[in-house]
PDB file of C-alpha atoms and ligand atoms in Angstrom:
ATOM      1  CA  UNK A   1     249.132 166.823  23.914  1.00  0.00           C
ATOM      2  CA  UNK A   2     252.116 166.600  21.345  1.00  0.00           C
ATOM      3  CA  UNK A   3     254.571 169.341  20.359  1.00  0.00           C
ATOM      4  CA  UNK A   4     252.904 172.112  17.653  1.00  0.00           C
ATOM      5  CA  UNK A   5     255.089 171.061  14.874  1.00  0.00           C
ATOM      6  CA  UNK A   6     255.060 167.525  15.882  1.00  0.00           C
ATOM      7  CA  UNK A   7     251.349 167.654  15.336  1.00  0.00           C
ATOM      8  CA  UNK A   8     251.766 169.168  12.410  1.00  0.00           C
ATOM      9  CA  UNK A   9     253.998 166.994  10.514  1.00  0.00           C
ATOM     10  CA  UNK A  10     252.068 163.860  11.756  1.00  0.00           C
ATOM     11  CA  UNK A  11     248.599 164.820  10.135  1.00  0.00           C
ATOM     12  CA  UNK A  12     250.347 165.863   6.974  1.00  0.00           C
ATOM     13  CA  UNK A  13     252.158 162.300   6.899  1.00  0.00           C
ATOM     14  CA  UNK A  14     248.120 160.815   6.734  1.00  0.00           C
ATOM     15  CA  UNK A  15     247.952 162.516   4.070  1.00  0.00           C
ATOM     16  CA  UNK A  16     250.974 161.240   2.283  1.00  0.00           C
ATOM     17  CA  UNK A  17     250.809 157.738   3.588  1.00  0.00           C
ATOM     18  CA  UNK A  18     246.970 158.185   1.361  1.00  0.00           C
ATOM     19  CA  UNK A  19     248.909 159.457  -0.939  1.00  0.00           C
ATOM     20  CA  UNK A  20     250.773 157.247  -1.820  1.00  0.00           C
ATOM     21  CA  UNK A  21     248.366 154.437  -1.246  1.00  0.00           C
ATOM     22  CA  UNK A  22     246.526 156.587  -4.245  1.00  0.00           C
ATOM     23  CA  UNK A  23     249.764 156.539  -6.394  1.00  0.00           C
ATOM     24  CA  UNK A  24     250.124 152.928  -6.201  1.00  0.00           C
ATOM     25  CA  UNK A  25     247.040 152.235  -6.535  1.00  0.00           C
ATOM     26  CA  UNK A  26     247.760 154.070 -10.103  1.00  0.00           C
ATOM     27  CA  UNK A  27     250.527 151.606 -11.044  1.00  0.00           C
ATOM     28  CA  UNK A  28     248.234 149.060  -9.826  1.00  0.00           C
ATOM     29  CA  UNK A  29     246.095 150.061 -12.907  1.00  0.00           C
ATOM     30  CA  UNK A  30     248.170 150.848 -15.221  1.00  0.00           C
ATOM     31  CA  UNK A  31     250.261 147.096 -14.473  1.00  0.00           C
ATOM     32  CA  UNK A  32     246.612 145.558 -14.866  1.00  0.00           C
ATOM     33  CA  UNK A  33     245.889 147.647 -18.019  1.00  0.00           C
ATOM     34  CA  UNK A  34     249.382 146.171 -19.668  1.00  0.00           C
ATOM     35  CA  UNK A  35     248.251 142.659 -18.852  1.00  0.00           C
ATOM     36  CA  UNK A  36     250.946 142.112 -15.928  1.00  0.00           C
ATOM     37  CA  UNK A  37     248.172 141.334 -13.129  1.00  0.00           C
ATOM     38  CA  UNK A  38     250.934 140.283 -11.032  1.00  0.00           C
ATOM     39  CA  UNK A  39     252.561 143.708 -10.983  1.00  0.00           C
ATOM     40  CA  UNK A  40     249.095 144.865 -10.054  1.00  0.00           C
ATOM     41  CA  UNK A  41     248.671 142.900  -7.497  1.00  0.00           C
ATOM     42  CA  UNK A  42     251.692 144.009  -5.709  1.00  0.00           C
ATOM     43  CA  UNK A  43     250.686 147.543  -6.048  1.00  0.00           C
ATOM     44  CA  UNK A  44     247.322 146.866  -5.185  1.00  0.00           C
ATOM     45  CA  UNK A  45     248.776 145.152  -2.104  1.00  0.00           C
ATOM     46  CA  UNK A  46     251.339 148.035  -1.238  1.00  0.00           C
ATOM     47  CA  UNK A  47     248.035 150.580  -1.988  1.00  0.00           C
ATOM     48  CA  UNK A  48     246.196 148.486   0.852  1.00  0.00           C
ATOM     49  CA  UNK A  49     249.609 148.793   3.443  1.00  0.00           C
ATOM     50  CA  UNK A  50     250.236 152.500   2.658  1.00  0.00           C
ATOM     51  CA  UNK A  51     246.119 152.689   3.914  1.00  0.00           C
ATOM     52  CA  UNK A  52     247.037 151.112   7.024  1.00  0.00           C
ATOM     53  CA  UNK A  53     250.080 153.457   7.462  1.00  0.00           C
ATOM     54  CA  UNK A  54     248.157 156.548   7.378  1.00  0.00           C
ATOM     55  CA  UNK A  55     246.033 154.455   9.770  1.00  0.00           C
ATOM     56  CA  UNK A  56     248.449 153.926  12.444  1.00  0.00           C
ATOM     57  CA  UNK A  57     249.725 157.611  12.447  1.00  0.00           C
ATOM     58  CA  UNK A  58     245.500 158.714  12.874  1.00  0.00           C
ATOM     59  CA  UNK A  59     245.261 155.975  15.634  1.00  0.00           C
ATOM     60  CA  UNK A  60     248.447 157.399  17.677  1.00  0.00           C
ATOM     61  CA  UNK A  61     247.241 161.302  16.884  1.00  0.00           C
ATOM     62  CA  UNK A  62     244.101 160.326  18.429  1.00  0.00           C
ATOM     63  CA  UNK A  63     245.389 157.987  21.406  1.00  0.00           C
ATOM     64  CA  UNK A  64     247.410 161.677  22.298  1.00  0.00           C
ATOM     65  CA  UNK A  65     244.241 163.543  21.918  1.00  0.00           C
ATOM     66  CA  UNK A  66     245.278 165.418  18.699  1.00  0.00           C
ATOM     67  CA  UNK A  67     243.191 167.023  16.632  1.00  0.00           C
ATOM     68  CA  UNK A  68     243.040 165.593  12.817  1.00  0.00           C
ATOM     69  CA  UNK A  69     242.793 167.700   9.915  1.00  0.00           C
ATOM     70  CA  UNK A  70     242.094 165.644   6.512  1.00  0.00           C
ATOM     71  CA  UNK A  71     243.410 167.627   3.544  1.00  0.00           C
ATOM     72  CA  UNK A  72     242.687 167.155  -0.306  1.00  0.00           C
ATOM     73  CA  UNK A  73     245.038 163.924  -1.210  1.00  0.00           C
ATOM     74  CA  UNK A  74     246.735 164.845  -4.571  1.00  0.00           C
ATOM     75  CA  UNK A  75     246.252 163.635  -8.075  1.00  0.00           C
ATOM     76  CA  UNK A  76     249.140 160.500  -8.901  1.00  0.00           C
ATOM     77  CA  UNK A  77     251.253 162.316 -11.467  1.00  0.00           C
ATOM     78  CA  UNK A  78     253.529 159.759 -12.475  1.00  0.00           C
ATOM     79  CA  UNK A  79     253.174 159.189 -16.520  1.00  0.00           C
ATOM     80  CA  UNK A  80     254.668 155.867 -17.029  1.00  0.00           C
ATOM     81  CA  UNK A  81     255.366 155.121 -20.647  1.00  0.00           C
ATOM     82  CA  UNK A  82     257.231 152.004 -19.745  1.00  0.00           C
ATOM     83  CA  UNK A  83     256.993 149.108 -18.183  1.00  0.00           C
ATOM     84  CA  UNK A  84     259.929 149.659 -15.618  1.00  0.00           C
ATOM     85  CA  UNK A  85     258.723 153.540 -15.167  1.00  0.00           C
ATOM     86  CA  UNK A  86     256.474 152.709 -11.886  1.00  0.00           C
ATOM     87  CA  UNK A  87     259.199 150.676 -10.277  1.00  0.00           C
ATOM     88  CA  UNK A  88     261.829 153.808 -10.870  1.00  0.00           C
ATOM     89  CA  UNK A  89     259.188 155.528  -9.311  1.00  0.00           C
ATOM     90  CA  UNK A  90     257.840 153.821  -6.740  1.00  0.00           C
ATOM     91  CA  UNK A  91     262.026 153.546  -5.303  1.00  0.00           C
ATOM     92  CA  UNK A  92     262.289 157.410  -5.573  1.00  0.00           C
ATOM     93  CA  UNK A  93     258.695 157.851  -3.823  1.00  0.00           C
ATOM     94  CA  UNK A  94     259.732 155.201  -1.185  1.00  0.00           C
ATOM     95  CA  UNK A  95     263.416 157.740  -0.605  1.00  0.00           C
ATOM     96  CA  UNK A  96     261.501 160.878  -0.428  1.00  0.00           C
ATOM     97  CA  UNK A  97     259.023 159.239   2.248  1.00  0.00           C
ATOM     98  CA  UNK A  98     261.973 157.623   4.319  1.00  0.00           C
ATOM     99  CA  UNK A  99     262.923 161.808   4.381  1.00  0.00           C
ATOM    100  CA  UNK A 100     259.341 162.665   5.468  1.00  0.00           C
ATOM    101  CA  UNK A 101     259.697 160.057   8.507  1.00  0.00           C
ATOM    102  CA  UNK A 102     263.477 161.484   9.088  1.00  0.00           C
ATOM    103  CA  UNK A 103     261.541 165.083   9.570  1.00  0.00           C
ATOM    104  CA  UNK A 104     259.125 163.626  12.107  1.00  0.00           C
ATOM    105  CA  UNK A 105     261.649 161.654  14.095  1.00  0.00           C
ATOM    106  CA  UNK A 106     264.426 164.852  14.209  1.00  0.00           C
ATOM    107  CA  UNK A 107     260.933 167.404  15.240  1.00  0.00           C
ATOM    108  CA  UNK A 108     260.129 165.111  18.374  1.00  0.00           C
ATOM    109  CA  UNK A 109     263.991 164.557  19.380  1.00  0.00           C
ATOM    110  CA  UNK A 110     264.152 168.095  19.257  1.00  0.00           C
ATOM    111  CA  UNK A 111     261.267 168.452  21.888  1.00  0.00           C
ATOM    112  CA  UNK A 112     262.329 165.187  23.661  1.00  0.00           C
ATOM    113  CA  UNK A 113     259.601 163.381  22.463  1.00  0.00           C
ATOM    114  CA  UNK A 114     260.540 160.153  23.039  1.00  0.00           C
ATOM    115  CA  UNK A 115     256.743 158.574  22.626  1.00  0.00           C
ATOM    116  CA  UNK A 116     256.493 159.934  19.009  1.00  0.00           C
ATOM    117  CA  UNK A 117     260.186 158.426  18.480  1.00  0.00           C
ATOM    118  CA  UNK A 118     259.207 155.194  20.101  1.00  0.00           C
ATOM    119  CA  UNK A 119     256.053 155.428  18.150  1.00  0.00           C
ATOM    120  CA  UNK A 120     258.214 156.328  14.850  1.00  0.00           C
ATOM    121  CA  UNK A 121     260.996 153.437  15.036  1.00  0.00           C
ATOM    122  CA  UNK A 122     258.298 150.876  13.312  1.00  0.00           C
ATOM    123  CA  UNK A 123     257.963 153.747  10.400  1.00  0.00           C
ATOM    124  CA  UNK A 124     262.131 153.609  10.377  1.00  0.00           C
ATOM    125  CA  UNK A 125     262.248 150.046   9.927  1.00  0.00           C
ATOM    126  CA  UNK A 126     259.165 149.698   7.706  1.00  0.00           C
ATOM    127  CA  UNK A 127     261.087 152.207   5.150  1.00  0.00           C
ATOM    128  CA  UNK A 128     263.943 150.587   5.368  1.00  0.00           C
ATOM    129  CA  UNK A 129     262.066 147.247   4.028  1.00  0.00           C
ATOM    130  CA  UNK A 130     260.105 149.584   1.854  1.00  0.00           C
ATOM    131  CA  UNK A 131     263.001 150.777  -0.021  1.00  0.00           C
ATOM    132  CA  UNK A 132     265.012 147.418  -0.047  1.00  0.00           C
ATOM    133  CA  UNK A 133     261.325 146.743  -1.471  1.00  0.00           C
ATOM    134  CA  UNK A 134     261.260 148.805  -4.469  1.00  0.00           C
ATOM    135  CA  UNK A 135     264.981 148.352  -5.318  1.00  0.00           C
ATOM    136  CA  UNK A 136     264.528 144.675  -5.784  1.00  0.00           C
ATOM    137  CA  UNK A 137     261.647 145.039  -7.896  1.00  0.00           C
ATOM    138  CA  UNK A 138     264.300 147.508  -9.958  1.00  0.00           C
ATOM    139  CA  UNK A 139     266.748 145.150 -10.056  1.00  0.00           C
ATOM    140  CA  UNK A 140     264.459 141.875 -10.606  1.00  0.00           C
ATOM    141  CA  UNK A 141     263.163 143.895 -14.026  1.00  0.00           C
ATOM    142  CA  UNK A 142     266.449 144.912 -14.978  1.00  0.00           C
ATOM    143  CA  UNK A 143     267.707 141.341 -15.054  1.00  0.00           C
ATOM    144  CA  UNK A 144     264.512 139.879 -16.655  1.00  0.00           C
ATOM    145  CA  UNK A 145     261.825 142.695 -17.677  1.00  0.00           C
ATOM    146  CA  UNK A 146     262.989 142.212 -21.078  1.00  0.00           C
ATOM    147  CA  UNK A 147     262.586 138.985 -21.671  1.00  0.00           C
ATOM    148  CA  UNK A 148     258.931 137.953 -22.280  1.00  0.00           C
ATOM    149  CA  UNK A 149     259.533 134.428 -20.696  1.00  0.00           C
ATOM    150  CA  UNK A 150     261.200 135.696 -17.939  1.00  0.00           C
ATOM    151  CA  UNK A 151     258.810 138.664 -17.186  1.00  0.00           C
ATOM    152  CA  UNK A 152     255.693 136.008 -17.227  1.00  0.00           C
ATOM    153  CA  UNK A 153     257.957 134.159 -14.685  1.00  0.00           C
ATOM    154  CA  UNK A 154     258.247 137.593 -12.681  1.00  0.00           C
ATOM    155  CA  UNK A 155     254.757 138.594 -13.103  1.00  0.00           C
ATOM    156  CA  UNK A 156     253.539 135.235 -11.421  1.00  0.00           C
ATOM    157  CA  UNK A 157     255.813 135.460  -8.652  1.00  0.00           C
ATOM    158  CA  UNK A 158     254.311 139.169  -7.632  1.00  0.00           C
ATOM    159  CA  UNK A 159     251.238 137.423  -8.474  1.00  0.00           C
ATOM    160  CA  UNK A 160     251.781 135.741  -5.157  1.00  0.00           C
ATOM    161  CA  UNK A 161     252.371 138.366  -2.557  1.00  0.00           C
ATOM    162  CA  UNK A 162     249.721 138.174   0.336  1.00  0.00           C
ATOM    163  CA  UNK A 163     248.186 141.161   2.389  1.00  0.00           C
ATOM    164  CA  UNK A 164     249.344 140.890   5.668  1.00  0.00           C
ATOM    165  CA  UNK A 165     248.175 143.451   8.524  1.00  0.00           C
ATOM    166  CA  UNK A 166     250.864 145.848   9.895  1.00  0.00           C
ATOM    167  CA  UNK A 167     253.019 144.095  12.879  1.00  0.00           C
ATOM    168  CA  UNK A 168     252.778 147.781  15.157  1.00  0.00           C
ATOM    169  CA  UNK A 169     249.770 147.632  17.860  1.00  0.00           C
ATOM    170  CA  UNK A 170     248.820 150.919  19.161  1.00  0.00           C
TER     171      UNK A 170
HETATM  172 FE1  FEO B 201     254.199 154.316   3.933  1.00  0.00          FE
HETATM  173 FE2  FEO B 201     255.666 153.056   1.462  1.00  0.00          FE
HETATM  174  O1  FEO B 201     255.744 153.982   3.036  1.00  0.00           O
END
């Protein structure tokens, strides 16, 4: 059995790890709807590892007996008008979610939890590639998003990124 409020921060982080699967999934469209179906790919991709996310915090709620309550996942409202709007996003999502993990971690180092922290060190990392992530992609469109040559360029490079299964075993 895990702590009350550890509990109860872990099944609300399935339900943001879905949502924000959801949300990129919604840039995925929109990049696809602009013509940039390498900027959809990499959201569909990031869609696919935010699944596996809320996966791997289902899987350890379960392997501790937990009980799992699945809540309504909320409507993307992002309304990008641009073509750099999901990327400021996404980096500002990616920030608020490193602070959702940061909540977790201090809740089961205040109970001595050290299994949920153990458990929670991949989701430190991860965010910490997640972020680095979405600030690239910032800083790659800054430097070229403009540019219609360039962009092509940068659209067939996300064009290439690869689903690859989450490196945590439970
Ligand atoms: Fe599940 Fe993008 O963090």
């Amino acid at each position: 059995m895990l702590d009350k409020k550890v509990s109860e921060l872990l099944n609300d982080q399935i339900n943001k790890e879905l949502y924000s699967g959801y949300l990129y999934l919604d840039f995925s469209v929109y990049y696809q709807e602009q013509g940039l179906d390498g900027f959809a790919n990499w959201y569909m991709i990031q869609a696919q590892e935010e699944r596996d996310h809320a996966m791997l915090m289902l899987q350890y709620m379960q392997n501790n007996g937990e009980h799992i309550t699945l809540n309504q996942i909320n409507k993307p409202d992002k309304v990008c008008k641009t073509l750099k709007d999901p990327l400021g996003f996404a980096l500002e999502h990616e920030r608020y979610v490193t602070s959702l993990i940061n909540t977790i971690y201090d809740a089961a180092h205040a109970v001595k939890d050290y299994r949920t922290m153990q458990f929670l060190d991949w989701f430190v990392k991860e965010q910490g590639e997640e972020e680095k992530n979405a600030e690239d992609m910032v800083k790659k469109f800054e430097l070229f998003g403009t540019d219609p040559k360039s962009l092509y360029m940068l659209d067939n490079e996300m064009a290439g990124r690869t689903y690859s299964a989450p490196s945590l075993t439970l």
